[in-house]
Amino acid sequence: MLYQRSSQLFIEAEQVIPGGVNSPVRAFKAVGGTPIFAKSAKGAYVYDEDGNRFVDYINSWGPMVLGHAFAPVVDAVIEKAKLGTSFGMPTELETQIAALAVSMVPGIDKIRFVNSGTEACMSAIRLARGFTKKDKIIKFAGCYHGHSDSFLIQAGSGAVTFGAPNSPGVTVGTAKDTLLASYNDLDNVKALIEVNKNEIAAIIVEPVAGNMGCVPPMNGFLEGLRKLCTENEILLIFDEVMTGFRLAKGGVQELYKVTADIVCFGKVIGGGLPVGAFAARAEIMNQLAPLGPVYQAGTLSGNPLAMAAGLAMLKALNEDENVFKRLEEKTAYLEAGIHKVLQNNNVVYIINRVGSMISVHFDATPVVDFKTAAKGDNATFRRFFHGLLAEGIYIAPSAYETWFITDALTYEDLDFTINAIDKVSKTF
């Protein structure tokens, strides 16, 4: 494939945008080469500025559950735009989507809309601190909750060591209130709680991790977190920015039957527009201004275009009784096909999957946390990525990202993908 137009656009972008991109992973630094500039997308396919078509397994990093340019979403946005794009005033749409979301997700009474997953997680932490009157939080290595200062923390040298900033601009003062644990390791969490008794406001976790590849929770992990939080008066926050309304109507809480205290949403809830949200039972949410003392605000929060897109998406998912079954079946079919061809070609690999999230790791070690995810052969991944790109398959340009399956994929698309993986893996 030729990428002449994309290459020229990247050169131009680098002159006026840091690194030529507005989100770092898009720059292809992890895989090398020049980023692909998208021009349009429809259904399961994305088209670049050079006219190349790719079967898309990023799907805008998750929200396109029903495919790109999903007609009900597009129509809703167009019709709403004709009436005005932003008012800075309440609209009926906000109540409609809030009521629908609350009806779909277990354990929540009220929801507040913001503009991104980062903003949702940041606000959830502030709310948890305000509600509990405690300052510290526990997060997990490899779980990404956006670029808010509290979350850009790396590990210390043990359970009693405070985290240290891993981005310039994050202060040591901020870092000292963030404790880092190992995903799927309850003993590590227990040790942190014991050393910081009565100081921890919240534990925030991706209940199915998607930012170190897809990493499922081990049996008992989420249940154990719930128990520890209840026993120690800590709020459990599920970051369902990726998983919410994708793995089930009610997200991971429904799938694993574990109830969080606060849930964060993004991606799907905006139908492809920039929307985030956080939700909880009324006792917690009523601490937010204007009812309570915890301040959070945003001029464009709940703007009509975003609410129209999100409402159309949630309605479609809520009314289609078989959508999550179809997604599960298609992703399982893809997983089985990848297993077969990689085994036949003697490739060392691990596949992780939960519902319509799946990732391939090039190592024999089971991937259960960030340390095991980091064992993957990045050189092989780079060859895998560029080989698939040349075959017309677009996966995330990083070994530490999950693939997202859309219902718009046909079984012909899946067979095309499996055959491409077979061809590429023969060259390893």
PDB file of C-alpha atoms in Angstrom, residues 35-243:
ATOM      1  CA  PRO A  35       0.926   7.404  11.027  1.00  0.00           C
ATOM      2  CA  ILE A  36      -2.058   6.695   8.807  1.00  0.00           C
ATOM      3  CA  PHE A  37      -4.288   9.759   8.384  1.00  0.00           C
ATOM      4  CA  ALA A  38      -7.948   8.784   8.313  1.00  0.00           C
ATOM      5  CA  LYS A  39     -10.294  10.422   5.830  1.00  0.00           C
ATOM      6  CA  SER A  40     -13.558   8.566   6.416  1.00  0.00           C
ATOM      7  CA  ALA A  41     -15.056   5.431   7.888  1.00  0.00           C
ATOM      8  CA  LYS A  42     -18.171   3.352   7.425  1.00  0.00           C
ATOM      9  CA  GLY A  43     -19.250   0.194   9.181  1.00  0.00           C
ATOM     10  CA  ALA A  44     -16.206  -1.999   9.878  1.00  0.00           C
ATOM     11  CA  TYR A  45     -13.846  -0.070   7.601  1.00  0.00           C
ATOM     12  CA  VAL A  46     -11.702   3.031   7.802  1.00  0.00           C
ATOM     13  CA  TYR A  47     -10.328   4.781   4.700  1.00  0.00           C
ATOM     14  CA  ASP A  48      -7.117   6.802   4.702  1.00  0.00           C
ATOM     15  CA  GLU A  49      -6.104   9.904   2.761  1.00  0.00           C
ATOM     16  CA  ASP A  50      -4.395   7.733   0.135  1.00  0.00           C
ATOM     17  CA  GLY A  51      -7.598   5.831  -0.609  1.00  0.00           C
ATOM     18  CA  ASN A  52      -6.576   2.632   1.219  1.00  0.00           C
ATOM     19  CA  ARG A  53      -9.272   0.636   3.007  1.00  0.00           C
ATOM     20  CA  PHE A  54      -8.590  -1.106   6.321  1.00  0.00           C
ATOM     21  CA  VAL A  55     -10.648  -3.518   8.385  1.00  0.00           C
ATOM     22  CA  ASP A  56     -10.676  -1.545  11.637  1.00  0.00           C
ATOM     23  CA  TYR A  57      -9.954  -3.144  15.006  1.00  0.00           C
ATOM     24  CA  ILE A  58      -9.457   0.146  16.872  1.00  0.00           C
ATOM     25  CA  ASN A  59     -12.925   1.577  16.269  1.00  0.00           C
ATOM     26  CA  SER A  60     -11.948   4.952  17.746  1.00  0.00           C
ATOM     27  CA  TRP A  61     -10.547   3.021  20.742  1.00  0.00           C
ATOM     28  CA  GLY A  62     -13.837   1.370  21.517  1.00  0.00           C
ATOM     29  CA  PRO A  63     -16.997   3.435  21.023  1.00  0.00           C
ATOM     30  CA  MET A  64     -17.974   2.179  17.573  1.00  0.00           C
ATOM     31  CA  VAL A  65     -19.688  -0.930  18.934  1.00  0.00           C
ATOM     32  CA  LEU A  66     -22.173  -0.847  16.061  1.00  0.00           C
ATOM     33  CA  GLY A  67     -19.779   0.410  13.398  1.00  0.00           C
ATOM     34  CA  HIS A  68     -18.574   3.723  12.033  1.00  0.00           C
ATOM     35  CA  ALA A  69     -21.127   6.270  10.846  1.00  0.00           C
ATOM     36  CA  PHE A  70     -23.943   4.304  12.516  1.00  0.00           C
ATOM     37  CA  ALA A  71     -27.021   5.843  10.915  1.00  0.00           C
ATOM     38  CA  PRO A  72     -29.154   6.519  14.038  1.00  0.00           C
ATOM     39  CA  VAL A  73     -26.226   8.340  15.669  1.00  0.00           C
ATOM     40  CA  VAL A  74     -25.382  10.356  12.564  1.00  0.00           C
ATOM     41  CA  ASP A  75     -29.021  11.307  12.020  1.00  0.00           C
ATOM     42  CA  ALA A  76     -29.472  12.318  15.659  1.00  0.00           C
ATOM     43  CA  VAL A  77     -26.412  14.596  15.574  1.00  0.00           C
ATOM     44  CA  ILE A  78     -27.439  16.228  12.277  1.00  0.00           C
ATOM     45  CA  GLU A  79     -30.970  16.954  13.459  1.00  0.00           C
ATOM     46  CA  LYS A  80     -29.781  18.300  16.801  1.00  0.00           C
ATOM     47  CA  ALA A  81     -27.106  20.497  15.192  1.00  0.00           C
ATOM     48  CA  LYS A  82     -29.804  22.254  13.185  1.00  0.00           C
ATOM     49  CA  LEU A  83     -31.288  23.473  16.472  1.00  0.00           C
ATOM     50  CA  GLY A  84     -28.023  24.744  17.944  1.00  0.00           C
ATOM     51  CA  THR A  85     -24.752  23.152  18.998  1.00  0.00           C
ATOM     52  CA  SER A  86     -24.375  24.364  22.598  1.00  0.00           C
ATOM     53  CA  PHE A  87     -26.449  26.389  25.032  1.00  0.00           C
ATOM     54  CA  GLY A  88     -24.746  26.282  28.429  1.00  0.00           C
ATOM     55  CA  MET A  89     -28.244  25.557  29.756  1.00  0.00           C
ATOM     56  CA  PRO A  90     -30.042  22.358  30.773  1.00  0.00           C
ATOM     57  CA  THR A  91     -31.776  20.355  28.040  1.00  0.00           C
ATOM     58  CA  GLU A  92     -34.341  17.570  28.144  1.00  0.00           C
ATOM     59  CA  LEU A  93     -31.865  15.295  26.342  1.00  0.00           C
ATOM     60  CA  GLU A  94     -29.591  15.207  29.395  1.00  0.00           C
ATOM     61  CA  THR A  95     -32.378  13.802  31.555  1.00  0.00           C
ATOM     62  CA  GLN A  96     -33.355  11.268  28.898  1.00  0.00           C
ATOM     63  CA  ILE A  97     -29.886   9.779  28.501  1.00  0.00           C
ATOM     64  CA  ALA A  98     -29.273   9.909  32.258  1.00  0.00           C
ATOM     65  CA  ALA A  99     -32.471   7.971  32.960  1.00  0.00           C
ATOM     66  CA  LEU A 100     -31.616   5.387  30.308  1.00  0.00           C
ATOM     67  CA  ALA A 101     -28.070   4.903  31.578  1.00  0.00           C
ATOM     68  CA  VAL A 102     -29.253   4.533  35.178  1.00  0.00           C
ATOM     69  CA  SER A 103     -31.809   1.938  34.074  1.00  0.00           C
ATOM     70  CA  MET A 104     -29.151  -0.103  32.250  1.00  0.00           C
ATOM     71  CA  VAL A 105     -26.358  -0.127  34.855  1.00  0.00           C
ATOM     72  CA  PRO A 106     -26.617  -1.871  38.259  1.00  0.00           C
ATOM     73  CA  GLY A 107     -25.962  -0.009  41.477  1.00  0.00           C
ATOM     74  CA  ILE A 108     -26.274   3.597  40.306  1.00  0.00           C
ATOM     75  CA  ASP A 109     -28.985   6.148  41.073  1.00  0.00           C
ATOM     76  CA  LYS A 110     -27.565   9.300  39.515  1.00  0.00           C
ATOM     77  CA  ILE A 111     -25.066  10.169  36.799  1.00  0.00           C
ATOM     78  CA  ARG A 112     -23.204  13.321  35.781  1.00  0.00           C
ATOM     79  CA  PHE A 113     -21.939  13.887  32.246  1.00  0.00           C
ATOM     80  CA  VAL A 114     -18.549  15.379  31.422  1.00  0.00           C
ATOM     81  CA  ASN A 115     -16.483  15.582  28.237  1.00  0.00           C
ATOM     82  CA  SER A 116     -13.978  12.727  28.430  1.00  0.00           C
ATOM     83  CA  GLY A 117     -12.988   9.586  30.286  1.00  0.00           C
ATOM     84  CA  THR A 118     -10.083  11.478  31.831  1.00  0.00           C
ATOM     85  CA  GLU A 119     -12.475  14.074  33.244  1.00  0.00           C
ATOM     86  CA  ALA A 120     -14.811  11.351  34.514  1.00  0.00           C
ATOM     87  CA  CYS A 121     -12.044   9.537  36.427  1.00  0.00           C
ATOM     88  CA  MET A 122     -10.555  12.777  37.757  1.00  0.00           C
ATOM     89  CA  SER A 123     -13.977  13.866  39.025  1.00  0.00           C
ATOM     90  CA  ALA A 124     -14.703  10.447  40.543  1.00  0.00           C
ATOM     91  CA  ILE A 125     -11.507  10.647  42.600  1.00  0.00           C
ATOM     92  CA  ARG A 126     -12.381  14.147  43.829  1.00  0.00           C
ATOM     93  CA  LEU A 127     -15.870  12.941  44.748  1.00  0.00           C
ATOM     94  CA  ALA A 128     -14.475   9.909  46.598  1.00  0.00           C
ATOM     95  CA  ARG A 129     -12.092  12.097  48.592  1.00  0.00           C
ATOM     96  CA  GLY A 130     -14.866  14.540  49.423  1.00  0.00           C
ATOM     97  CA  PHE A 131     -17.236  11.767  50.494  1.00  0.00           C
ATOM     98  CA  THR A 132     -14.739   9.819  52.633  1.00  0.00           C
ATOM     99  CA  LYS A 133     -12.725  12.804  53.939  1.00  0.00           C
ATOM    100  CA  LYS A 134      -9.555  10.840  53.108  1.00  0.00           C
ATOM    101  CA  ASP A 135      -6.796  11.714  50.642  1.00  0.00           C
ATOM    102  CA  LYS A 136      -4.976   8.663  49.317  1.00  0.00           C
ATOM    103  CA  ILE A 137      -5.975   6.425  46.443  1.00  0.00           C
ATOM    104  CA  ILE A 138      -4.782   3.067  45.147  1.00  0.00           C
ATOM    105  CA  LYS A 139      -4.370   2.522  41.411  1.00  0.00           C
ATOM    106  CA  PHE A 140      -2.871  -0.417  39.519  1.00  0.00           C
ATOM    107  CA  ALA A 141       0.230  -0.529  37.351  1.00  0.00           C
ATOM    108  CA  GLY A 142      -0.816  -0.820  33.717  1.00  0.00           C
ATOM    109  CA  CYS A 143      -4.295   0.600  34.282  1.00  0.00           C
ATOM    110  CA  TYR A 144      -4.784   3.943  32.554  1.00  0.00           C
ATOM    111  CA  HIS A 145      -7.365   6.385  33.842  1.00  0.00           C
ATOM    112  CA  GLY A 146      -6.497   9.377  31.715  1.00  0.00           C
ATOM    113  CA  HIS A 147      -3.785  11.986  32.021  1.00  0.00           C
ATOM    114  CA  SER A 148      -4.883  13.650  35.255  1.00  0.00           C
ATOM    115  CA  ASP A 149      -1.937  14.222  37.629  1.00  0.00           C
ATOM    116  CA  SER A 150      -3.108  11.685  40.215  1.00  0.00           C
ATOM    117  CA  PHE A 151      -2.940   8.856  37.685  1.00  0.00           C
ATOM    118  CA  LEU A 152       0.480   9.472  36.101  1.00  0.00           C
ATOM    119  CA  ILE A 153       2.340   7.659  38.842  1.00  0.00           C
ATOM    120  CA  GLN A 154       4.854   4.819  38.666  1.00  0.00           C
ATOM    121  CA  ALA A 155       5.817   2.232  41.269  1.00  0.00           C
ATOM    122  CA  GLY A 156       7.933   2.791  44.328  1.00  0.00           C
ATOM    123  CA  SER A 157      10.073   0.077  45.872  1.00  0.00           C
ATOM    124  CA  GLY A 158       7.493  -1.741  47.926  1.00  0.00           C
ATOM    125  CA  ALA A 159       4.173  -1.511  49.668  1.00  0.00           C
ATOM    126  CA  VAL A 160       5.313   1.228  52.058  1.00  0.00           C
ATOM    127  CA  THR A 161       6.883   3.448  49.392  1.00  0.00           C
ATOM    128  CA  PHE A 162       4.972   6.333  47.885  1.00  0.00           C
ATOM    129  CA  GLY A 163       4.636   6.495  44.135  1.00  0.00           C
ATOM    130  CA  ALA A 164       6.796   8.825  42.077  1.00  0.00           C
ATOM    131  CA  PRO A 165       5.669  10.936  39.119  1.00  0.00           C
ATOM    132  CA  ASN A 166       6.442   9.439  35.719  1.00  0.00           C
ATOM    133  CA  SER A 167       5.645  12.632  33.822  1.00  0.00           C
ATOM    134  CA  PRO A 168       7.286  16.028  34.272  1.00  0.00           C
ATOM    135  CA  GLY A 169       4.722  18.475  35.568  1.00  0.00           C
ATOM    136  CA  VAL A 170       3.281  16.048  38.121  1.00  0.00           C
ATOM    137  CA  THR A 171       4.337  17.212  41.580  1.00  0.00           C
ATOM    138  CA  VAL A 172       5.780  15.016  44.296  1.00  0.00           C
ATOM    139  CA  GLY A 173       3.007  16.342  46.532  1.00  0.00           C
ATOM    140  CA  THR A 174       0.403  14.878  44.194  1.00  0.00           C
ATOM    141  CA  ALA A 175       2.300  11.619  43.807  1.00  0.00           C
ATOM    142  CA  LYS A 176       2.492  10.981  47.547  1.00  0.00           C
ATOM    143  CA  ASP A 177      -1.260  10.437  47.698  1.00  0.00           C
ATOM    144  CA  THR A 178      -1.284   7.807  44.940  1.00  0.00           C
ATOM    145  CA  LEU A 179      -0.320   4.261  45.911  1.00  0.00           C
ATOM    146  CA  LEU A 180       0.498   1.753  43.199  1.00  0.00           C
ATOM    147  CA  ALA A 181      -0.582  -1.896  43.323  1.00  0.00           C
ATOM    148  CA  SER A 182      -0.142  -4.879  41.021  1.00  0.00           C
ATOM    149  CA  TYR A 183      -3.197  -5.863  39.006  1.00  0.00           C
ATOM    150  CA  ASN A 184      -4.706  -9.218  40.020  1.00  0.00           C
ATOM    151  CA  ASP A 185      -2.682  -9.222  43.276  1.00  0.00           C
ATOM    152  CA  LEU A 186      -4.973  -8.958  46.309  1.00  0.00           C
ATOM    153  CA  ASP A 187      -2.129  -9.517  48.792  1.00  0.00           C
ATOM    154  CA  ASN A 188      -0.389  -6.424  47.419  1.00  0.00           C
ATOM    155  CA  VAL A 189      -3.569  -4.391  47.890  1.00  0.00           C
ATOM    156  CA  LYS A 190      -4.024  -5.703  51.433  1.00  0.00           C
ATOM    157  CA  ALA A 191      -0.457  -4.657  52.295  1.00  0.00           C
ATOM    158  CA  LEU A 192      -1.037  -1.134  50.991  1.00  0.00           C
ATOM    159  CA  ILE A 193      -4.239  -0.799  52.989  1.00  0.00           C
ATOM    160  CA  GLU A 194      -2.561  -2.068  56.149  1.00  0.00           C
ATOM    161  CA  VAL A 195       0.351   0.367  55.898  1.00  0.00           C
ATOM    162  CA  ASN A 196      -2.002   3.286  55.108  1.00  0.00           C
ATOM    163  CA  LYS A 197      -4.783   2.441  57.550  1.00  0.00           C
ATOM    164  CA  ASN A 198      -7.757   4.825  57.462  1.00  0.00           C
ATOM    165  CA  GLU A 199      -6.055   7.070  54.894  1.00  0.00           C
ATOM    166  CA  ILE A 200      -7.328   5.584  51.614  1.00  0.00           C
ATOM    167  CA  ALA A 201     -10.365   7.186  49.997  1.00  0.00           C
ATOM    168  CA  ALA A 202     -10.699   4.948  46.947  1.00  0.00           C
ATOM    169  CA  ILE A 203      -9.360   2.093  44.900  1.00  0.00           C
ATOM    170  CA  ILE A 204      -9.701   2.786  41.181  1.00  0.00           C
ATOM    171  CA  VAL A 205      -9.362  -0.071  38.718  1.00  0.00           C
ATOM    172  CA  GLU A 206     -10.076  -1.036  35.141  1.00  0.00           C
ATOM    173  CA  PRO A 207     -12.203  -4.086  36.035  1.00  0.00           C
ATOM    174  CA  VAL A 208     -11.155  -5.572  32.699  1.00  0.00           C
ATOM    175  CA  ALA A 209      -7.867  -3.917  31.817  1.00  0.00           C
ATOM    176  CA  GLY A 210      -7.435  -2.602  28.291  1.00  0.00           C
ATOM    177  CA  ASN A 211      -4.277  -0.532  28.475  1.00  0.00           C
ATOM    178  CA  MET A 212      -1.742  -3.336  28.789  1.00  0.00           C
ATOM    179  CA  GLY A 213      -3.547  -5.321  26.171  1.00  0.00           C
ATOM    180  CA  CYS A 214      -6.744  -7.004  27.291  1.00  0.00           C
ATOM    181  CA  VAL A 215      -6.133  -8.420  30.785  1.00  0.00           C
ATOM    182  CA  PRO A 216      -9.089 -10.105  32.504  1.00  0.00           C
ATOM    183  CA  PRO A 217      -9.520 -10.065  36.278  1.00  0.00           C
ATOM    184  CA  MET A 218      -8.528 -13.387  37.820  1.00  0.00           C
ATOM    185  CA  ASN A 219     -11.164 -15.359  39.680  1.00  0.00           C
ATOM    186  CA  GLY A 220     -11.913 -13.608  42.944  1.00  0.00           C
ATOM    187  CA  PHE A 221      -9.933 -10.431  42.220  1.00  0.00           C
ATOM    188  CA  LEU A 222     -12.858  -8.040  41.816  1.00  0.00           C
ATOM    189  CA  GLU A 223     -14.775  -9.770  44.588  1.00  0.00           C
ATOM    190  CA  GLY A 224     -11.720  -9.428  46.819  1.00  0.00           C
ATOM    191  CA  LEU A 225     -11.431  -5.715  46.074  1.00  0.00           C
ATOM    192  CA  ARG A 226     -15.090  -5.262  46.922  1.00  0.00           C
ATOM    193  CA  LYS A 227     -14.624  -7.039  50.257  1.00  0.00           C
ATOM    194  CA  LEU A 228     -11.498  -5.061  51.163  1.00  0.00           C
ATOM    195  CA  CYS A 229     -13.200  -1.776  50.319  1.00  0.00           C
ATOM    196  CA  THR A 230     -16.285  -2.597  52.372  1.00  0.00           C
ATOM    197  CA  GLU A 231     -14.226  -3.693  55.380  1.00  0.00           C
ATOM    198  CA  ASN A 232     -12.022  -0.589  55.305  1.00  0.00           C
ATOM    199  CA  GLU A 233     -14.584   2.095  54.348  1.00  0.00           C
ATOM    200  CA  ILE A 234     -12.892   2.661  50.993  1.00  0.00           C
ATOM    201  CA  LEU A 235     -14.869   3.469  47.841  1.00  0.00           C
ATOM    202  CA  LEU A 236     -14.386   1.072  44.926  1.00  0.00           C
ATOM    203  CA  ILE A 237     -14.259   2.885  41.587  1.00  0.00           C
ATOM    204  CA  PHE A 238     -14.672   0.930  38.351  1.00  0.00           C
ATOM    205  CA  ASP A 239     -13.175   2.728  35.380  1.00  0.00           C
ATOM    206  CA  GLU A 240     -15.524   1.427  32.692  1.00  0.00           C
ATOM    207  CA  VAL A 241     -14.512   4.000  30.097  1.00  0.00           C
ATOM    208  CA  MET A 242     -13.650   1.095  27.774  1.00  0.00           C
ATOM    209  CA  THR A 243     -15.905  -1.660  29.107  1.00  0.00           C
TER     210      THR A 243
END
